[in-house]
Amino acid sequence: MRIGLFIPCYIDAVFPKVGIATLELLERFGHDVQYPRDQTCCGQPMANSGFDAECADTEALFVRNFSGFDYIVSPSGSCVHHVRDNFAIEQTDEVKEVCSRTFELVEFLHDIQKVDAFPWAKFPHRVGLHNSCGTLRRLKHALPSELHEPFFSKPIDLLSKVDGIEFVRPARPDECCGFGGTFSVFEEVVSTKMGYDKVSDHAQAGAEYIVSADSSCLMHQRGCAERIGVSMKFIHIAEILNGANA
Amino acid sequence: MSTACEQAGSAMLHPELRVESDPDAIIRDGHRLDHAEGTSKPLRPAFEPQPRGAKVRGNRPIDQQEAAARFIAATEHEKMHDERLWDLRQKRDREMHGIPEWEELRSLASAIKEHTLTHLDEYLDQFEANARSNGIHVHWARDAAEHNQIVHGILRDHGATTLIKSKSMLTEECGFRHYMASVGIEVIETDLGERIQQLDNEDPSHVVVPAVHKLRTDVAEVFSRTIGTDPGNSDVHYLAEAQRKATRPLILNADAGMTGGNFVVAETGTFVVCTNEGNADLSGNVPKLHIASIGIEKIIPRLEHLAVLVRLLSRSALGSPMTQYTSHFRGPRTGGEMHVVLVDNGRSERLGLEEFWTSLKCIRCGACMNTCPVYRRSGGLSYGATYSGPIGLIIDPTFNARKYSNLPFASSLNGSCTNVCPVKINIHEQIYAWRRVLVNQHEVPLVKKAAMKAAGALLSRPAAYRAAIATADAALAHLPRFVIYNGLNAWGKHREVPHPPEQTFHNWYHANRGAKQ
């Protein structure tokens, strides 16, 4: 299967290890993974602030870069949500095709690849799972606590196949951590307070690591934890599934 | 960034969360307290003054973040507020799990409201005819001013100078208390929380629990100032009893009573008021004259629809199966008079907004506020508007797009509000849509627009983009500047900046998979 690897701008620049883990993981399953060199961003930062016109060219570039792949896979839920659900450019057949073939890594592994084992992965640590709001409530990685429906969690399904992993349950497992894209700077005081509370909640539950499918939340939470002196490690789900042993 | 934000910095942490490396660690008797002492609560916490709400300066955009920062800096208040409302959310969840058909109920409620809103004229006419035949006087008010004048006219006709009323967000919308004060009519709020707010000359901060942002010590301070209680006594029973004794005579001697209405039933020409204190019943039944002010969107076709909505209302609001009082008002008592004022005040216009009309489904339960992580940490008064929290973000701009232009940005778009909404308003999607509308209406700062334009230009040109972030260090220097328009200053104020990696993924790929393509 021919997969286009979409590495969002902040992962490219700040978390290259997450991109590498995603690439290696997809290669382990025998896929032909290609990284289109001209990719930049999905346009979300502008659209998220209400600037549709300003992000149209960036969205069009995304479509040009990723046209023709069987699947486009990315280790970032909010970017995938933007591509799949919020592209504001004209919905040509090509745009619709690219958007509908774009998947977040957990979705891809769980729903398309239907992985039943990660024999190379071992992670003997206590982890608190952080579902970003984009993956939880838009991409529907798991059942949000507000709804009365049967429980499911794709990231827990996948992580449970990792040897030695132990989950802790924070008191408010799916409360937003306060990143929220441009919200993190537009409302930085509220944003960081939410981040302090989030990392403290996980620390109190006994987590050594916070694991998430979104590095943006982790970047924010790490910055918050370091500022208030909460001892916590952060890791992207791709790294654990690819066999990182921390 | 304002000074309040700076101040918030050092004081943002509740004492229980402070750690030893914190420069604000607690020092007593010349030595630093160890962890257990340092984090244990003092028996009597130092009095923390109540943080006040957003500064309102005419039509100028409300600075929600400035007020939120002051609320967060008041750590006792913020912690209490967050925990109190989160408790309501948890109780709501427990009630939800007791109703197997919960999600079906929400869908039904949404469908009932959408149907009614799309046939609003018919049902309003039907209600008017049936209410009149029940002996109710029905009035129509186009806007807040007309509402206030109509009510004033009714009171004047009866020579009434004192009015007891139950809580109503609509009357807040209309600036009713201020208007009544200006024409010399004394208004006495009968809901305890609303009465506290009235005595403190402050707006309600929440649609259901209007004084939820106040500590009991704040209430003791207000009551000592206004009804003469002991300022040092903040016992809740003492305070409630003192307020009861002060207000009860005013209630018994009032000339007229006013209520809102949670639901208006077209087929019966009746209306329903839900409270937990029975105060609407006092307001509606003690004086001979009863005036009910109700927004036109509160109508439902038939009594059977009420059954669906009433099952959802209190469970969503407070996590209780039912409000203590669900009172049906069917017509005037013998010798009495009943008036219903149906108020538009922007609702018809909102009904015509393609992306936002479903906000009229709202039954004012406040569940979106209780679940909102931003609201819980900001306090309702930080929004500087009648409606705070998520529902406020999508309603307030319809009243004044300029004044409330910042509000739709006071959200992380986490979507929890949409999931708890009993009538399934897509709140977070409407918040997102408002951002675009406000940008198109030029209600967003030019500097932000310029930054977004520059970001868009750079991100759509791969070569220029790669040149700008040629090295990982340069990436860190540039990236946040265009991804987040006002750069690392805001990011780094209260959290650490990311650690720079050795190289970008792009360069790693070139070095390690360079042969591909």
Coordinates of N, CA, C and O in Angstrom, one line a residue, chain A residues 5 7 9-14 16 19-20 23-24 27 32-41 45-52 54 57-58 61 82 86 133 137-138 144-149 171-172 174-176 179-194 196-197 200 219-220 222-224 226-229, chain B residues 12-13 17 19 64-65 68-69 72 78 82 86 89 92 96-97 99-100 102-103 106 373-374 376-378 409-416 419-420 428 432 435-436 439 444 448-449 452-453 456 459-460 462 465-466 469 475-476 479 483-486 490-496 498-499 501 503-506 508-510 513-514 516-517:
Chain A
L5 N 3.2 10.2 3.9 CA 3.4 10.5 5.3 C 3.3 12.1 5.5 O 4.0 12.8 4.9
I7 N 3.8 15.0 7.9 CA 4.4 15.4 9.2 C 4.1 16.9 9.4 O 4.7 17.7 8.7
C9 N 3.9 20.7 10.6 CA 5.0 21.6 10.8 C 5.7 21.5 12.2 O 6.9 21.5 12.3
Y10 N 4.9 21.5 13.3 CA 5.5 21.5 14.6 C 6.2 20.2 14.9 O 7.2 20.1 15.7
I11 N 5.7 19.1 14.3 CA 6.4 17.8 14.5 C 7.7 17.8 13.8 O 8.8 17.3 14.3
D12 N 7.7 18.3 12.5 CA 8.9 18.4 11.7 C 10.0 19.2 12.5 O 11.1 18.8 12.6
A13 N 9.6 20.3 13.1 CA 10.6 21.2 13.7 C 10.9 20.9 15.1 O 12.0 21.1 15.6
V14 N 9.9 20.4 15.9 CA 10.2 20.2 17.3 C 10.2 18.8 17.8 O 10.9 18.4 18.7
P16 N 11.0 15.7 15.8 CA 11.3 14.8 14.7 C 11.2 13.3 15.0 O 10.9 12.5 14.2
G19 N 8.0 11.8 14.1 CA 7.9 11.6 12.7 C 8.7 10.3 12.3 O 8.2 9.5 11.5
I20 N 9.8 10.2 12.9 CA 10.7 9.0 12.6 C 10.0 7.7 13.0 O 9.9 6.7 12.3
L23 N 7.1 6.8 10.7 CA 7.6 6.3 9.4 C 8.1 4.9 9.6 O 7.7 4.0 8.9
E24 N 8.9 4.6 10.7 CA 9.4 3.3 10.9 C 8.3 2.3 11.2 O 8.3 1.1 10.7
E27 N 6.6 1.4 8.1 CA 7.5 0.5 7.3 C 7.5 -0.9 7.8 O 7.6 -1.9 7.0
D32 N 4.8 1.0 1.5 CA 5.6 1.9 0.8 C 5.3 3.3 1.2 O 4.3 3.9 0.8
V33 N 6.1 3.9 2.1 CA 5.8 5.1 2.7 C 6.7 6.2 2.1 O 7.9 6.1 2.0
Q34 N 6.0 7.3 1.6 CA 6.7 8.4 1.0 C 6.4 9.7 1.7 O 5.3 9.9 2.2
Y35 N 7.4 10.5 1.8 CA 7.3 11.8 2.5 C 7.4 12.9 1.4 O 8.5 13.2 1.0
P36 N 6.3 13.4 1.0 CA 6.4 14.5 -0.1 C 7.2 15.7 0.5 O 6.8 16.3 1.5
R37 N 8.3 16.1 -0.2 CA 9.2 17.0 0.4 C 8.7 18.5 0.4 O 9.2 19.3 1.2
D38 N 7.7 18.7 -0.4 CA 7.2 20.1 -0.4 C 6.1 20.4 0.6 O 5.4 21.4 0.6
Q39 N 5.8 19.5 1.5 CA 4.8 19.7 2.5 C 5.2 20.7 3.5 O 6.4 20.8 3.9
T40 N 4.2 21.5 4.0 CA 4.5 22.5 5.0 C 3.6 22.3 6.2 O 4.0 22.0 7.3
C41 N 2.3 22.5 6.0 CA 1.3 22.6 7.1 C 0.0 22.4 6.5 O -0.2 22.4 5.3
P45 N -3.6 26.6 11.7 CA -3.4 27.7 12.6 C -4.2 28.9 12.1 O -4.7 29.7 12.9
M46 N -4.3 29.1 10.8 CA -5.0 30.3 10.2 C -6.5 30.0 10.3 O -7.3 30.9 10.8
A47 N -7.0 28.8 9.9 CA -8.4 28.5 9.9 C -9.0 28.6 11.3 O -10.1 29.0 11.6
N48 N -8.2 28.0 12.2 CA -8.6 28.0 13.7 C -8.8 29.4 14.2 O -9.6 29.6 15.1
S49 N -8.2 30.4 13.6 CA -8.4 31.8 14.1 C -9.4 32.5 13.2 O -9.6 33.7 13.4
G50 N -10.0 31.8 12.3 CA -11.1 32.4 11.5 C -10.6 32.9 10.2 O -11.4 33.5 9.4
F51 N -9.4 32.6 9.8 CA -8.8 33.2 8.5 C -8.8 32.2 7.4 O -7.8 31.7 7.0
D52 N -10.0 31.9 6.9 CA -10.1 31.0 5.8 C -9.4 31.4 4.5 O -8.7 30.6 3.9
E54 N -6.8 33.3 4.2 CA -5.4 33.3 4.4 C -4.8 31.8 4.4 O -3.6 31.6 4.2
D57 N -4.4 28.9 0.2 CA -3.2 28.4 -0.6 C -2.5 27.3 0.1 O -1.9 26.4 -0.6
T58 N -2.4 27.3 1.4 CA -1.8 26.2 2.1 C -2.5 24.9 2.0 O -2.0 23.9 1.8
L61 N -1.9 23.6 -1.4 CA -0.6 22.9 -1.5 C -0.7 21.5 -0.9 O -0.1 20.6 -1.4
H82 N -8.6 18.8 10.8 CA -8.7 20.0 9.9 C -8.8 19.6 8.4 O -9.6 20.0 7.7
N86 N -12.5 20.2 7.9 CA -12.6 21.7 7.9 C -12.0 22.4 6.7 O -11.9 23.6 6.7
C133 N -8.5 16.6 22.5 CA -9.9 16.8 22.2 C -10.2 16.6 20.7 O -11.3 16.1 20.3
R137 N -13.0 13.9 20.5 CA -14.4 14.3 20.2 C -14.7 14.5 18.7 O -15.8 14.7 18.3
R138 N -13.6 14.6 17.9 CA -13.8 14.8 16.4 C -13.6 13.5 15.7 O -14.4 13.0 14.9
P144 N -16.1 9.8 24.7 CA -15.9 10.8 25.6 C -16.8 10.6 26.8 O -17.9 10.0 26.7
S145 N -16.4 11.1 28.0 CA -17.2 10.7 29.2 C -18.5 11.4 29.3 O -19.4 11.1 30.1
E146 N -18.8 12.4 28.4 CA -20.1 13.1 28.4 C -21.2 12.2 27.8 O -22.4 12.6 28.0
L147 N -20.9 11.2 27.0 CA -21.9 10.5 26.3 C -22.2 9.2 26.9 O -21.4 8.5 27.5
H148 N -23.5 8.8 26.8 CA -24.0 7.5 27.3 C -24.1 6.5 26.2 O -25.1 6.2 25.6
E149 N -22.9 6.0 25.8 CA -22.8 5.0 24.8 C -21.8 3.9 25.2 O -21.1 4.1 26.2
A171 N -8.2 11.8 37.6 CA -9.6 12.1 38.1 C -10.4 12.6 36.9 O -11.6 12.4 36.9
R172 N -9.8 13.4 36.0 CA -10.6 14.0 35.0 C -9.9 13.6 33.6 O -9.3 14.4 33.0
D174 N -10.7 13.0 30.5 CA -10.8 13.7 29.2 C -11.1 15.2 29.3 O -11.6 15.7 28.3
E175 N -10.6 15.8 30.3 CA -10.7 17.3 30.3 C -9.6 17.8 29.4 O -8.4 17.3 29.4
C176 N -9.9 18.9 28.7 CA -8.9 19.5 27.8 C -7.7 20.0 28.6 O -7.8 20.5 29.7
F179 N -4.3 23.3 25.5 CA -3.5 23.7 24.3 C -4.3 24.5 23.3 O -4.2 25.7 23.3
G180 N -5.2 23.8 22.6 CA -6.2 24.5 21.8 C -5.6 25.3 20.7 O -6.2 26.3 20.3
G181 N -4.5 25.0 20.1 CA -3.9 25.8 19.0 C -3.6 27.2 19.4 O -2.9 27.5 20.4
T182 N -4.2 28.2 18.7 CA -3.9 29.6 18.9 C -4.4 30.0 20.3 O -4.0 31.0 20.9
F183 N -5.3 29.2 20.9 CA -5.8 29.5 22.2 C -4.7 29.5 23.2 O -4.7 30.3 24.2
S184 N -3.6 28.7 23.0 CA -2.5 28.6 23.9 C -1.8 29.9 24.1 O -1.2 30.1 25.1
V185 N -1.9 30.8 23.1 CA -1.3 32.1 23.2 C -2.3 33.2 23.4 O -2.1 34.2 24.1
F186 N -3.5 33.0 22.8 CA -4.5 34.0 22.8 C -5.0 34.2 24.3 O -5.3 35.2 24.7
E187 N -5.2 33.0 24.9 CA -5.6 33.0 26.3 C -4.6 32.3 27.1 O -4.9 31.2 27.8
E188 N -3.4 32.8 27.2 CA -2.3 32.0 27.7 C -2.4 31.7 29.2 O -2.0 30.7 29.7
V189 N -3.1 32.6 29.9 CA -3.2 32.4 31.4 C -4.1 31.2 31.7 O -3.8 30.3 32.4
V190 N -5.3 31.2 31.0 CA -6.2 30.1 31.2 C -5.6 28.8 30.7 O -5.7 27.8 31.3
S191 N -5.0 28.9 29.5 CA -4.4 27.8 28.9 C -3.3 27.1 29.8 O -3.4 25.9 30.0
T192 N -2.5 27.9 30.4 CA -1.4 27.3 31.2 C -2.0 26.8 32.5 O -1.6 25.7 33.0
K193 N -3.0 27.5 33.0 CA -3.7 26.9 34.3 C -4.3 25.6 34.0 O -4.2 24.6 34.8
M194 N -4.9 25.4 32.8 CA -5.5 24.1 32.5 C -4.4 23.1 32.3 O -4.5 21.9 32.7
Y196 N -1.4 23.1 33.9 CA -0.9 22.8 35.3 C -1.8 21.7 35.9 O -1.4 20.8 36.5
D197 N -3.1 22.0 35.8 CA -4.1 21.1 36.4 C -4.0 19.7 35.8 O -4.1 18.7 36.5
S200 N -0.8 17.9 36.9 CA -0.9 17.5 38.3 C -1.8 16.4 38.5 O -1.6 15.5 39.4
M219 N 3.6 19.0 24.0 CA 4.5 20.2 24.0 C 4.0 21.2 25.1 O 4.9 21.7 25.9
H220 N 2.7 21.5 25.1 CA 2.2 22.4 26.0 C 2.3 21.8 27.5 O 2.7 22.5 28.4
R222 N 4.3 19.6 28.7 CA 5.6 19.5 29.1 C 6.1 20.9 29.6 O 6.8 21.0 30.7
G223 N 5.8 21.9 28.8 CA 6.2 23.2 29.2 C 5.6 23.6 30.6 O 6.2 24.3 31.4
C224 N 4.3 23.2 30.8 CA 3.6 23.5 32.0 C 4.3 22.7 33.2 O 4.5 23.3 34.3
E226 N 7.3 21.5 33.5 CA 8.6 22.0 33.8 C 8.5 23.3 34.6 O 9.3 23.5 35.5
R227 N 7.5 24.1 34.2 CA 7.4 25.4 34.9 C 7.1 25.2 36.4 O 7.6 25.9 37.2
I228 N 6.1 24.3 36.7 CA 5.7 24.2 38.1 C 6.4 23.1 38.8 O 6.1 22.8 39.9
G229 N 7.4 22.4 38.1 CA 8.2 21.4 38.8 C 7.5 20.1 39.0 O 7.8 19.4 40.0
Chain B
M12 N -0.5 32.2 40.3 CA -1.4 31.4 39.6 C -1.7 30.0 40.3 O -2.7 29.4 40.1
L13 N -0.7 29.6 41.0 CA -0.8 28.3 41.6 C -1.5 28.3 42.9 O -1.2 29.1 43.8
L17 N -0.6 23.3 45.3 CA 0.1 22.8 44.2 C 1.5 23.3 44.1 O 2.3 22.9 43.3
V19 N 5.4 23.8 44.7 CA 6.5 22.9 45.0 C 7.7 23.6 45.5 O 7.8 24.8 45.5
Q64 N -11.7 39.3 27.9 CA -12.0 38.2 28.8 C -10.8 37.7 29.5 O -10.8 37.3 30.6
Q65 N -9.7 37.7 28.7 CA -8.5 37.1 29.2 C -8.0 37.9 30.4 O -7.4 37.3 31.4
A68 N -10.1 36.9 33.3 CA -9.9 35.5 33.7 C -8.6 35.4 34.5 O -8.4 34.6 35.4
A69 N -7.5 36.2 34.1 CA -6.2 36.1 34.7 C -6.4 36.6 36.2 O -5.8 36.0 37.1
I72 N -8.0 33.7 38.1 CA -7.1 32.6 38.3 C -6.1 33.0 39.4 O -5.7 32.2 40.3
E78 N -10.7 30.5 42.5 CA -10.6 29.6 41.2 C -10.8 28.2 41.6 O -11.5 27.4 40.9
D82 N -13.9 25.9 40.2 CA -13.6 24.8 39.3 C -14.2 23.5 40.0 O -14.8 22.7 39.3
W86 N -17.3 21.3 38.6 CA -16.9 20.0 38.1 C -17.8 19.0 38.9 O -18.2 17.9 38.3
R89 N -20.9 18.7 37.1 CA -20.8 17.8 35.9 C -20.8 16.4 36.2 O -21.4 15.5 35.5
R92 N -24.2 15.2 37.0 CA -24.9 15.1 35.7 C -24.6 13.7 35.1 O -25.4 13.1 34.6
M96 N -27.1 10.7 34.1 CA -27.1 10.3 32.7 C -27.0 8.7 32.6 O -27.8 8.1 31.9
H97 N -26.1 8.2 33.5 CA -25.9 6.7 33.5 C -27.1 6.0 34.0 O -27.3 4.8 33.8
I99 N -30.2 6.7 33.1 CA -31.2 6.7 32.0 C -30.7 6.0 30.8 O -29.9 6.6 30.0
P100 N -31.1 4.8 30.6 CA -30.6 4.1 29.4 C -30.8 4.8 28.1 O -30.0 4.7 27.1
W102 N -30.8 7.9 27.4 CA -30.4 9.3 27.5 C -30.1 10.0 26.1 O -30.6 11.1 25.8
E103 N -29.3 9.3 25.3 CA -28.9 9.9 24.0 C -30.2 10.0 23.1 O -30.3 10.9 22.3
R106 N -32.0 13.1 24.2 CA -31.3 14.3 23.7 C -31.7 14.5 22.2 O -32.0 15.7 21.8
P373 N -13.9 23.8 30.6 CA -12.6 24.0 31.4 C -12.2 25.4 31.4 O -11.5 25.9 32.4
V374 N -12.6 26.2 30.4 CA -12.2 27.6 30.4 C -13.1 28.4 31.3 O -12.6 29.2 32.1
R376 N -14.8 27.3 33.9 CA -14.6 26.9 35.3 C -13.4 27.7 35.9 O -13.3 27.9 37.1
R377 N -12.4 28.0 35.0 CA -11.2 28.7 35.5 C -11.2 30.2 35.3 O -10.4 30.9 35.8
S378 N -12.2 30.7 34.6 CA -12.3 32.1 34.3 C -13.3 32.8 35.2 O -13.2 34.0 35.4
F409 N -13.1 33.5 20.8 CA -11.7 33.1 20.8 C -11.3 32.5 22.2 O -10.2 32.0 22.4
A410 N -12.2 32.8 23.2 CA -12.0 32.3 24.6 C -12.4 30.8 24.7 O -13.2 30.5 25.6
S411 N -11.9 30.0 23.8 CA -12.3 28.6 23.8 C -11.2 27.8 23.2 O -10.6 28.2 22.3
S412 N -11.0 26.6 23.8 CA -10.0 25.7 23.2 C -10.6 24.8 22.2 O -9.9 23.9 21.6
L413 N -11.9 25.0 21.9 CA -12.6 24.2 20.9 C -12.6 22.7 21.3 O -12.6 21.9 20.4
N414 N -12.6 22.4 22.6 CA -12.5 21.0 23.0 C -13.8 20.2 22.7 O -13.7 19.0 22.6
G415 N -14.9 20.9 22.7 CA -16.1 20.2 22.2 C -16.9 19.5 23.3 O -18.0 18.9 23.1
S416 N -16.5 19.6 24.6 CA -17.2 19.0 25.7 C -18.6 19.6 25.8 O -19.6 18.9 26.1
N419 N -21.2 17.9 23.7 CA -21.6 16.6 24.1 C -22.5 16.6 25.3 O -23.3 15.7 25.5
V420 N -22.4 17.6 26.2 CA -23.3 17.6 27.3 C -24.6 18.3 27.0 O -25.6 18.2 27.8
H428 N -19.5 24.0 19.9 CA -18.1 24.3 19.5 C -17.9 24.6 18.1 O -17.1 25.3 17.6
Y432 N -16.4 28.1 16.4 CA -15.4 28.1 15.3 C -16.0 28.9 14.1 O -15.2 29.7 13.6
R435 N -15.7 32.7 14.6 CA -14.4 33.3 14.4 C -14.3 33.7 13.0 O -13.8 34.8 12.7
R436 N -14.7 32.9 12.0 CA -14.6 33.3 10.6 C -15.5 34.5 10.3 O -15.1 35.4 9.7
V439 N -13.9 37.6 11.6 CA -12.8 38.0 10.8 C -13.3 38.7 9.5 O -12.9 39.8 9.1
V444 N -11.6 41.7 14.1 CA -10.5 41.1 14.7 C -9.3 42.0 14.5 O -9.2 42.6 13.4
K448 N -3.3 40.9 14.0 CA -3.5 39.4 13.9 C -3.8 39.0 12.4 O -3.2 38.0 12.0
K449 N -4.5 39.9 11.8 CA -4.8 39.6 10.4 C -3.5 39.6 9.5 O -3.2 38.7 8.7
M452 N -1.5 36.5 10.2 CA -2.1 35.3 9.6 C -1.9 35.3 8.1 O -1.7 34.3 7.4
K453 N -1.9 36.5 7.5 CA -1.6 36.6 6.1 C -0.2 36.2 5.8 O 0.1 35.5 4.8
G456 N 0.1 32.5 6.1 CA -0.5 31.8 5.0 C 0.5 31.9 3.8 O 0.6 30.9 3.0
L459 N 3.5 29.5 4.4 CA 3.2 28.1 4.5 C 2.7 27.5 3.1 O 2.7 26.3 3.0
S460 N 2.4 28.4 2.2 CA 2.0 27.9 0.9 C 3.1 27.9 -0.1 O 2.9 27.6 -1.2
P462 N 6.7 26.2 -0.4 CA 7.6 25.3 0.3 C 9.1 25.8 0.3 O 9.7 25.6 1.3
Y465 N 9.4 28.5 2.8 CA 9.2 27.9 4.1 C 10.5 27.2 4.6 O 11.0 27.4 5.7
R466 N 11.1 26.4 3.7 CA 12.3 25.6 4.1 C 13.4 26.5 4.4 O 14.2 26.3 5.3
I469 N 13.1 28.0 7.9 CA 13.4 27.1 9.0 C 14.6 26.1 8.7 O 14.6 25.0 9.1
A475 N 14.2 27.0 13.1 CA 12.8 26.6 13.1 C 12.1 27.0 14.4 O 11.0 27.5 14.5
L476 N 12.8 26.8 15.5 CA 12.2 27.1 16.8 C 12.1 28.6 16.9 O 11.1 29.1 17.6
L479 N 9.2 29.2 13.9 CA 8.0 28.5 13.8 C 6.8 29.1 14.7 O 5.8 29.4 14.2
V483 N 3.2 30.2 13.4 CA 2.1 29.3 13.8 C 1.2 30.0 14.8 O 0.0 29.9 14.7
I484 N 1.8 30.7 15.7 CA 1.1 31.4 16.7 C 1.5 32.8 16.7 O 2.6 33.2 17.1
Y485 N 0.6 33.7 16.2 CA 1.0 35.0 15.7 C 1.8 35.8 16.6 O 2.6 36.6 16.2
N486 N 1.5 35.7 18.0 CA 2.3 36.7 18.8 C 3.4 36.0 19.5 O 3.9 36.5 20.5
A490 N 4.1 35.1 24.6 CA 2.9 34.6 25.3 C 3.1 33.1 25.7 O 2.6 32.7 26.7
W491 N 3.8 32.4 24.8 CA 4.0 30.9 25.1 C 4.8 30.8 26.4 O 4.4 30.0 27.3
G492 N 5.9 31.5 26.5 CA 6.8 31.3 27.6 C 6.5 32.0 28.9 O 7.3 31.8 29.8
K493 N 5.5 32.8 28.9 CA 5.2 33.5 30.1 C 5.0 32.6 31.3 O 5.5 32.8 32.4
H494 N 4.2 31.6 31.1 CA 3.8 30.7 32.2 C 4.2 29.2 31.9 O 3.7 28.3 32.6
R495 N 4.9 29.0 30.9 CA 5.4 27.6 30.6 C 6.7 27.6 29.9 O 7.0 28.6 29.3
E496 N 7.4 26.5 29.9 CA 8.7 26.5 29.3 C 8.5 26.3 27.7 O 7.6 25.7 27.3
P498 N 9.6 24.7 24.0 CA 10.1 23.4 23.7 C 11.6 23.3 23.5 O 12.3 24.3 23.2
H499 N 12.2 22.1 23.8 CA 13.6 21.9 23.6 C 13.9 21.7 22.1 O 13.3 20.9 21.5
P501 N 15.4 20.2 18.9 CA 16.0 18.9 18.5 C 17.3 19.2 17.6 O 17.5 20.3 17.3
Q503 N 18.0 18.0 14.6 CA 17.6 18.4 13.2 C 16.1 18.2 13.0 O 15.5 17.5 13.8
T504 N 15.6 18.8 11.9 CA 14.2 18.6 11.6 C 13.9 17.2 11.1 O 14.9 16.6 10.6
F505 N 12.7 16.8 11.1 CA 12.3 15.5 10.5 C 12.7 15.6 9.0 O 13.2 14.6 8.4
H506 N 12.4 16.7 8.4 CA 12.7 16.9 7.0 C 14.2 16.6 6.6 O 14.5 15.9 5.7
W508 N 16.3 14.9 8.6 CA 16.6 13.5 8.9 C 16.2 12.6 7.8 O 16.9 11.7 7.4
Y509 N 15.0 12.9 7.2 CA 14.5 12.1 6.1 C 15.5 12.2 4.9 O 15.8 11.1 4.3
H510 N 15.9 13.4 4.7 CA 16.8 13.6 3.5 C 18.1 12.7 3.8 O 18.6 12.1 2.9
R513 N 16.6 8.6 4.3 CA 15.8 8.0 3.2 C 16.0 8.8 1.9 O 15.1 8.8 1.1
G514 N 17.1 9.5 1.8 CA 17.4 10.4 0.7 C 17.3 9.7 -0.7 O 16.9 10.3 -1.7
K516 N 15.1 7.7 -1.7 CA 13.7 7.5 -2.1 C 13.3 8.7 -3.0 O 13.8 9.8 -2.8
Q517 N 12.4 8.5 -3.8 CA 11.8 9.6 -4.7 C 12.7 10.0 -5.8 O 13.9 10.1 -5.7

